[in-house]
Coordinates of C-alpha atoms and ligand atoms in Angstrom, one line a residue:
M904 CA 153.4 136.6 65.9
E905 CA 150.6 138.8 67.3
R906 CA 150.3 142.2 65.5
Y907 CA 148.8 145.5 66.8
D908 CA 148.7 149.0 65.4
V909 CA 150.3 150.3 68.6
V910 CA 151.8 148.8 71.7
I911 CA 151.8 150.8 74.9
V912 CA 154.2 150.0 77.7
G913 CA 152.9 150.8 81.2
A914 CA 149.3 151.1 82.4
G915 CA 149.5 154.2 84.6
P916 CA 147.6 157.4 83.6
G917 CA 150.0 158.0 80.7
G918 CA 149.5 154.6 79.2
S919 CA 145.7 154.7 79.7
G920 CA 145.5 158.2 78.1
A921 CA 147.4 156.8 75.0
A922 CA 145.4 153.6 74.9
L923 CA 142.0 155.3 75.2
E924 CA 142.7 157.8 72.4
A925 CA 144.3 155.4 70.0
A926 CA 141.5 152.8 70.6
K927 CA 138.8 155.5 70.2
R928 CA 140.3 156.3 66.8
G929 CA 140.0 152.7 65.7
L930 CA 143.6 151.4 66.3
R931 CA 144.3 147.9 67.5
V932 CA 145.9 148.7 70.8
L933 CA 147.8 146.5 73.3
M934 CA 148.8 147.9 76.7
L935 CA 151.2 146.0 78.8
E936 CA 151.7 146.3 82.6
K937 CA 154.5 144.5 84.5
R938 CA 152.8 144.8 87.9
Q939 CA 150.2 142.2 88.9
E940 CA 147.7 144.9 89.8
I941 CA 147.3 148.1 87.9
G942 CA 147.8 151.1 90.2
S943 CA 149.2 149.2 93.1
P944 CA 151.3 149.8 95.0
K945 CA 150.7 153.5 94.6
R946 CA 153.5 156.0 94.4
C947 CA 151.4 159.1 94.8
G948 CA 149.9 161.5 97.3
E949 CA 146.6 160.9 95.5
G950 CA 145.8 164.6 95.1
L951 CA 143.7 165.4 92.1
S952 CA 142.4 168.9 91.4
K953 CA 139.2 169.7 89.7
N954 CA 141.2 171.2 86.9
A955 CA 143.3 168.1 86.5
A956 CA 140.2 166.0 86.3
K957 CA 138.8 168.3 83.6
R958 CA 142.0 168.0 81.6
I959 CA 141.7 164.2 81.8
G960 CA 138.1 164.5 80.7
I961 CA 136.4 162.7 83.6
E962 CA 133.6 163.4 86.0
P963 CA 134.2 162.8 89.7
N964 CA 133.3 159.2 90.5
P965 CA 132.6 157.7 94.0
M966 CA 134.5 154.6 92.9
W967 CA 137.8 156.4 93.3
I968 CA 137.1 159.5 95.5
R969 CA 138.2 159.2 99.2
R970 CA 137.8 162.8 100.3
E971 CA 136.5 166.1 98.9
I972 CA 139.0 168.9 99.4
K973 CA 137.5 172.3 100.4
G974 CA 140.7 174.3 101.0
A975 CA 144.4 174.3 101.4
T976 CA 146.8 175.8 104.0
C977 CA 150.4 176.5 103.1
Y978 CA 152.8 176.9 106.1
A979 CA 156.0 179.0 106.0
P980 CA 158.9 177.8 108.2
N981 CA 157.9 180.1 111.2
G982 CA 154.3 178.9 111.1
T983 CA 152.9 181.8 109.2
F984 CA 150.3 180.4 106.9
V985 CA 148.4 181.2 103.7
R986 CA 144.8 179.9 103.6
I987 CA 143.2 179.0 100.3
D988 CA 139.4 178.7 100.6
Y989 CA 137.9 177.4 97.5
K990 CA 134.7 179.2 96.4
D991 CA 133.4 176.3 94.3
S992 CA 134.1 173.6 96.7
P993 CA 135.2 170.9 96.3
E994 CA 138.1 172.1 94.3
G995 CA 139.7 168.7 94.2
W996 CA 139.8 165.2 95.8
V997 CA 142.1 162.8 97.5
I998 CA 141.6 159.7 95.5
E999 CA 142.3 156.0 95.8
R1000 CA 145.0 155.6 93.2
K1001 CA 144.7 151.8 92.8
L1002 CA 141.1 152.2 91.9
F1003 CA 141.7 155.4 89.8
D1004 CA 144.3 153.8 87.6
K1005 CA 142.0 150.8 87.1
Y1006 CA 139.2 153.1 86.2
L1007 CA 141.3 154.9 83.5
A1008 CA 142.5 151.6 82.2
G1009 CA 138.9 150.4 82.1
M1010 CA 137.9 153.4 79.9
A1011 CA 140.6 152.3 77.4
V1012 CA 139.3 148.8 77.4
K1013 CA 135.7 150.0 76.8
A1014 CA 137.1 151.9 73.8
G1015 CA 138.5 148.7 72.4
A1016 CA 142.1 148.4 73.8
R1017 CA 143.4 145.2 75.2
I1018 CA 145.4 145.1 78.5
M1019 CA 147.8 142.4 79.8
S1020 CA 149.0 142.7 83.4
K1021 CA 151.9 140.9 85.0
T1022 CA 153.5 141.1 81.5
E1023 CA 156.8 142.9 81.3
V1024 CA 158.3 144.4 78.3
V1025 CA 162.0 143.3 78.4
G1026 CA 163.1 145.1 75.2
L1027 CA 162.3 146.6 71.9
L1028 CA 162.0 144.5 68.9
R1029 CA 163.9 145.7 65.9
E1030 CA 164.0 144.5 62.3
D1031 CA 166.8 146.1 60.2
W1032 CA 167.3 148.5 63.1
I1033 CA 163.7 149.7 62.8
I1034 CA 161.6 149.4 66.0
S1035 CA 158.9 146.9 65.1
G1036 CA 157.4 145.9 68.4
V1037 CA 158.4 144.6 71.8
E1038 CA 159.7 141.5 73.6
L1039 CA 157.6 140.3 76.5
E1040 CA 158.0 138.1 79.5
S1041 CA 155.3 136.8 81.8
N1042 CA 155.4 133.9 84.3
G1043 CA 158.7 132.7 82.8
R1044 CA 157.3 132.7 79.2
K1045 CA 158.9 134.9 76.6
W1046 CA 157.4 136.0 73.3
K1047 CA 157.2 138.9 70.8
V1048 CA 154.5 141.2 69.6
R1049 CA 154.7 143.3 66.5
A1050 CA 153.5 146.9 66.1
P1051 CA 154.7 149.8 63.9
I1052 CA 154.5 152.2 66.9
V1053 CA 155.6 151.7 70.5
I1054 CA 154.5 154.2 73.1
A1055 CA 156.6 154.1 76.3
A1056 CA 154.5 155.1 79.3
D1057 CA 156.8 153.2 81.7
G1058 CA 157.2 155.8 84.4
V1059 CA 160.1 157.7 85.9
E1060 CA 162.4 154.7 85.8
S1061 CA 161.8 154.2 82.0
M1062 CA 164.3 152.1 80.3
L1063 CA 162.7 152.0 76.9
A1064 CA 163.1 155.6 75.8
R1065 CA 166.9 155.3 76.4
E1066 CA 166.9 152.0 74.5
A1067 CA 165.1 153.8 71.7
G1068 CA 167.9 156.3 71.6
L1069 CA 166.3 159.3 73.4
D1070 CA 168.3 161.3 75.9
T1071 CA 166.3 161.0 79.2
T1072 CA 169.0 162.1 81.5
L1073 CA 167.8 164.3 84.4
K1074 CA 170.0 166.8 86.2
L1075 CA 170.2 166.4 90.0
P1076 CA 167.9 169.4 90.9
D1077 CA 165.3 168.1 88.4
V1078 CA 164.5 164.9 90.4
A1079 CA 162.6 165.1 93.7
S1080 CA 162.9 162.1 96.0
G1081 CA 159.5 161.4 97.5
V1082 CA 158.5 159.3 100.5
Q1083 CA 155.1 159.0 102.0
F1084 CA 153.3 157.2 104.8
E1085 CA 149.6 156.6 104.6
M1086 CA 148.8 157.1 108.3
T1087 CA 145.7 156.6 110.4
G1088 CA 144.8 157.5 114.0
I1089 CA 146.2 161.0 113.4
D1090 CA 144.8 164.5 114.1
I1091 CA 144.2 166.3 110.9
D1092 CA 141.8 168.8 109.3
P1093 CA 139.9 166.3 107.2
D1094 CA 138.6 168.9 104.6
R1095 CA 141.9 170.7 103.8
I1096 CA 145.2 169.7 102.4
E1097 CA 148.2 171.1 104.2
L1098 CA 151.6 172.0 102.7
Y1099 CA 154.7 172.8 104.7
F1100 CA 157.7 174.6 103.3
G1101 CA 161.2 175.4 104.6
N1102 CA 164.8 174.6 104.2
D1103 CA 164.9 172.5 107.4
V1104 CA 161.5 170.9 106.9
A1105 CA 161.8 169.9 103.2
P1106 CA 164.8 171.4 101.3
G1107 CA 164.0 171.9 97.7
G1108 CA 160.4 170.6 98.2
Y1109 CA 157.6 170.4 100.7
V1110 CA 155.7 168.2 103.1
W1111 CA 152.1 167.4 102.3
I1112 CA 149.2 166.1 104.4
F1113 CA 146.3 164.9 102.1
P1114 CA 143.3 163.7 104.1
K1115 CA 141.6 160.4 103.2
D1116 CA 139.1 160.4 106.0
E1117 CA 138.5 161.9 109.5
N1118 CA 141.8 160.6 110.9
T1119 CA 143.6 159.1 107.9
A1120 CA 145.9 160.9 105.5
N1121 CA 148.8 160.6 103.1
V1122 CA 151.7 162.3 104.9
G1123 CA 154.5 162.7 102.5
I1124 CA 157.6 164.7 101.5
G1125 CA 159.5 165.5 98.4
V1126 CA 163.1 166.9 98.7
R1127 CA 165.8 167.6 96.2
R1128 CA 169.6 167.5 96.1
P1129 CA 171.8 169.5 96.3
Y1130 CA 169.4 171.3 98.8
S1131 CA 168.9 168.2 101.0
S1132 CA 171.6 166.6 102.9
K1133 CA 170.0 163.4 104.2
P1134 CA 167.4 160.9 102.8
A1135 CA 163.8 162.1 102.3
I1136 CA 162.5 159.6 104.9
D1137 CA 164.7 161.1 107.6
Y1138 CA 163.1 164.5 107.0
L1139 CA 159.7 163.0 107.0
R1140 CA 160.3 161.2 110.3
D1141 CA 161.7 164.4 111.9
F1142 CA 158.5 166.3 110.7
I1143 CA 156.2 163.6 112.2
D1144 CA 158.2 163.3 115.5
K1145 CA 157.8 167.0 116.2
R1146 CA 153.9 166.8 115.9
P1147 CA 152.2 164.7 118.6
G1148 CA 149.0 164.6 116.5
L1149 CA 150.9 162.7 113.8
K1150 CA 153.4 160.9 116.0
K1151 CA 150.7 159.0 117.8
G1152 CA 149.4 157.5 114.5
S1153 CA 150.1 154.2 112.7
I1154 CA 151.4 153.7 109.3
L1155 CA 149.2 151.7 106.9
E1156 CA 151.4 151.9 103.8
V1157 CA 154.9 153.2 102.9
N1158 CA 155.4 154.6 99.4
S1159 CA 158.5 156.1 97.8
G1160 CA 159.7 157.1 94.3
G1161 CA 161.3 159.7 92.2
V1162 CA 159.5 162.6 90.6
P1163 CA 160.9 164.3 87.6
V1164 CA 160.3 168.0 88.2
G1165 CA 161.9 169.7 85.2
G1166 CA 164.2 168.5 82.4
F1167 CA 161.4 168.7 79.8
M1168 CA 162.4 166.9 76.6
E1169 CA 162.5 169.0 73.4
S1170 CA 161.9 165.8 71.5
M1171 CA 160.0 162.8 72.8
V1172 CA 159.9 160.8 69.6
T1173 CA 162.1 158.8 67.3
D1174 CA 161.2 156.6 64.3
N1175 CA 158.3 154.3 65.4
F1176 CA 158.5 155.4 69.0
M1177 CA 157.0 158.0 71.4
V1178 CA 157.4 158.5 75.1
V1179 CA 154.8 160.0 77.5
G1180 CA 154.2 160.8 81.2
D1181 CA 156.8 160.6 83.9
A1182 CA 159.0 158.8 81.4
A1183 CA 159.0 162.0 79.3
H1184 CA 159.3 164.2 82.5
Q1185 CA 155.7 165.6 81.9
V1186 CA 155.2 166.7 85.5
N1187 CA 154.3 170.0 87.1
P1188 CA 157.7 171.2 88.4
I1189 CA 156.3 173.2 91.3
H1190 CA 154.1 170.7 93.0
G1191 CA 155.1 167.4 91.4
G1192 CA 151.6 166.5 90.2
G1193 CA 151.8 164.2 87.2
M1194 CA 148.6 162.1 86.8
A1195 CA 146.8 164.6 84.5
E1196 CA 150.0 165.6 82.8
A1197 CA 150.7 161.9 82.0
F1198 CA 147.2 161.3 80.7
V1199 CA 147.3 164.4 78.5
G1200 CA 150.7 163.4 77.1
G1201 CA 149.3 159.9 76.4
R1202 CA 146.2 161.3 74.8
L1203 CA 148.3 163.4 72.4
A1204 CA 150.6 160.5 71.5
G1205 CA 147.5 158.2 71.0
Q1206 CA 146.1 160.8 68.6
V1207 CA 149.4 161.1 66.6
A1208 CA 149.7 157.3 66.5
A1209 CA 146.3 157.2 64.7
E1210 CA 147.3 160.0 62.3
A1211 CA 150.5 158.1 61.6
K1212 CA 148.6 155.0 60.7
N1213 CA 146.3 156.9 58.3
A1214 CA 149.3 158.5 56.7
R1215 CA 151.3 155.2 56.7
D1216 CA 154.2 157.3 58.0
Y1217 CA 155.9 156.3 61.3
S1218 CA 159.0 158.4 60.8
E1219 CA 160.4 160.7 63.5
T1220 CA 159.5 163.6 61.3
F1221 CA 155.8 162.6 61.2
L1222 CA 155.6 161.7 64.9
S1223 CA 157.3 165.0 65.9
R1224 CA 153.8 166.6 65.6
Y1225 CA 153.3 165.0 69.1
N1226 CA 156.2 167.2 70.3
D1227 CA 154.6 170.3 68.8
M1228 CA 151.2 169.5 70.2
W1229 CA 152.5 168.8 73.7
W1230 CA 154.7 171.9 73.9
K1231 CA 151.8 174.0 72.7
E1232 CA 149.2 172.5 75.1
R1233 CA 151.4 171.9 78.2
G1234 CA 155.1 172.3 77.8
N1235 CA 155.3 176.1 77.4
M1236 CA 153.2 176.6 80.5
L1237 CA 155.1 174.1 82.5
K1238 CA 158.4 175.7 81.5
K1239 CA 157.1 179.0 83.0
V1240 CA 156.2 177.1 86.2
L1241 CA 159.7 175.8 86.3
K1242 CA 161.0 179.4 86.4
L1243 CA 158.9 179.9 89.6
R1244 CA 160.4 176.8 91.2
M1245 CA 163.9 178.2 90.4
V1246 CA 163.0 181.4 92.3
V1247 CA 161.5 179.6 95.3
E1248 CA 164.4 177.3 95.7
E1249 CA 166.7 180.4 96.2
L1250 CA 164.8 181.7 99.1
R1251 CA 166.0 181.5 102.7
D1252 CA 163.6 180.5 105.5
D1253 CA 163.2 184.2 106.7
E1254 CA 162.3 185.1 103.1
L1255 CA 159.8 182.4 102.8
D1256 CA 158.2 183.7 106.1
W1257 CA 158.1 187.2 104.6
L1258 CA 156.5 185.9 101.4
A1259 CA 153.8 184.1 103.3
E1260 CA 153.0 187.3 105.2
N1261 CA 152.5 189.1 101.9
L1262 CA 150.7 186.6 99.8
K1263 CA 147.0 185.7 99.6
G1264 CA 145.5 182.2 98.9
E1265 CA 144.5 183.2 95.4
D1266 CA 148.1 184.2 94.6
M1267 CA 149.3 180.6 95.4
V1268 CA 146.7 179.1 93.0
E1269 CA 147.7 181.5 90.3
F1270 CA 151.4 180.7 90.6
S1271 CA 150.8 176.9 90.2
R1272 CA 149.1 177.8 86.9
A1273 CA 152.0 180.0 85.7
K1274 CA 150.1 183.2 86.3
G1275 CA 150.6 186.2 88.6
F1276 CA 154.4 186.3 88.1
R1277 CA 154.4 190.0 87.5
M1278 CA 152.9 190.6 90.9
L1279 CA 155.5 188.3 92.5
A1280 CA 158.3 190.0 90.7
K1281 CA 157.0 193.4 92.1
L1282 CA 157.0 191.9 95.6
L1283 CA 160.5 190.6 95.3
M1284 CA 161.7 194.0 94.2
N1285 CA 161.1 195.1 97.8
K1286 CA 164.1 193.0 99.0
P1287 CA 167.5 194.0 97.7
R1288 CA 168.8 190.4 97.9
L1289 CA 165.9 189.1 95.9
M1290 CA 165.8 191.8 93.1
G1291 CA 168.1 189.7 90.9
L1292 CA 165.6 186.8 91.0
T1293 CA 162.9 188.8 89.3
K1294 CA 164.8 188.3 86.0
K1295 CA 164.2 184.5 86.3
L1296 CA 160.5 185.1 86.4
M1297 CA 160.4 187.1 83.2
Ligands
FAD1431 C1 155.6 160.2 96.4 C2 154.9 160.7 95.2 C3 153.7 161.4 95.4 C4 153.0 161.9 94.3 N1 151.8 162.6 94.5 C5 151.1 163.0 93.4 C6 149.8 163.6 93.6 O1 149.4 163.8 94.7 N2 149.1 164.0 92.5 C7 149.6 163.8 91.2 O2 148.9 164.1 90.2 N3 150.8 163.1 91.0 C8 151.5 162.7 92.0 N4 152.7 162.1 91.9 C9 153.2 161.9 90.5 C10 152.4 160.8 89.8 O3 152.3 159.6 90.6 C11 153.0 160.5 88.4 O4 153.3 161.6 87.7 C12 152.1 159.6 87.5 O5 151.8 158.4 88.1 C13 152.7 159.4 86.2 O6 152.0 158.5 85.4 P1 152.7 157.6 84.3 O7 151.6 156.8 83.6 O8 153.6 158.4 83.5 O9 153.6 156.6 85.1 P2 153.3 155.6 86.2 O10 152.0 155.9 86.9 O11 154.5 155.4 87.1 O12 153.0 154.2 85.4 C14 154.1 153.6 84.7 C15 153.7 152.1 84.7 O13 154.6 151.4 83.8 C16 154.8 150.2 84.3 N5 156.1 149.7 83.7 C17 157.3 150.1 83.9 N6 158.2 149.4 83.1 C18 157.5 148.5 82.5 C19 157.8 147.4 81.6 N7 159.1 147.3 81.2 N8 156.8 146.6 81.1 C20 155.5 146.8 81.5 N9 155.2 147.8 82.4 C21 156.1 148.6 82.8 C22 154.9 150.4 85.8 O14 154.7 149.2 86.5 C23 153.8 151.4 86.0 O15 152.6 150.8 86.3 C24 153.5 161.6 92.9 C25 154.6 160.8 92.8 C26 155.3 160.4 93.9 C27 156.5 159.5 93.7

């Protein structure tokens, strides 16, 4: 039976972050991907901010950049908008996800990791109840691989964490349902991303237009129950039908998927096992961005896997240092962002309009980084109905 120091399940950004870090630290790493092509089909708006790239630790690369983003416009239900003009343009990129994921996976391979695509992990291997590897299936062939640590980076539909005994249940409001059309032949601002808010437009979420070239963009939506009353795709179609500049376009690709926007896990480890990325709900709960979050979660788990090997200790107690590191580096900040989401979701459309009239572009950027809440609380104090919400921000 083949043996590795760590087996990583899933070759998205979370898996690649873990594989890169563990391989860099000298571990024998195997990363398994059930799809025949890493990164495809995408389930992503393909928005990557400069900050997110910095957190991943990569320089912008023409291989995966489709469009530089110079600004953003956020629309309230009545059409009032807040413009964000980035001083140090570009502030981010719309990327080609199927190339980006391959690029990250390639970095892990350069560091020494091995990847097998079209190879599905069908279950955890246990010896005397202890996780000791995985069972695989590819092209009708089944076999087993041994490793003292398994890192599950198997995305939002993760089965492995549950199989390992972790509670990955998400409450209804903590899952956004996302649908996206990559459209071409449409009228867009090719240099800016556009975001549309409102309880009729996208209850519990927003619509995004992320440009990929002069007349091509990812046009997508995320909505959440109990705020939404029909499927996400119906809201997206309504949005497009009302805009002739979009309605005239053609759809190149349809993508859909769930996004965990909350429900952070206190513990993401058990004996011989760690979970990262979407599978561990490591996503920014206000905008649903998860590529960099997954990569960072993976990187931390990869580091702890190497430390566990050195200490010859794969116990839950030892691995829980991954929990501590993630909560310190990302979790506490994301938890604050979650509070903001809980305030925004209480607002009526007329209150969103009022907020848009009173906010500046810079405020919106601050909020997504869990800053500026004091200023928002002060603003909410002006409306008697919203005063109570300020408590949620503190
Ligand atoms: C509609 C939509 C739009 C989004 N837009 C953005 C955006 O603009 N920017 C952003 O940063 N984030 C965005 N996200 C979120 C982002 O896509 C995810 O957070 C990110 O991909 C998480 O990375 P991951 O590695 O945890 O999981 P994934 O990228 O989902 O990777 C998991 C991998 O595991 C594989 N896998 C699963 N089970 C097995 C198995 N048993 N055996 C082997 N392989 C397996 C899967 O095939 C998959 O490749 C969006 C999500 C959606 C749904």
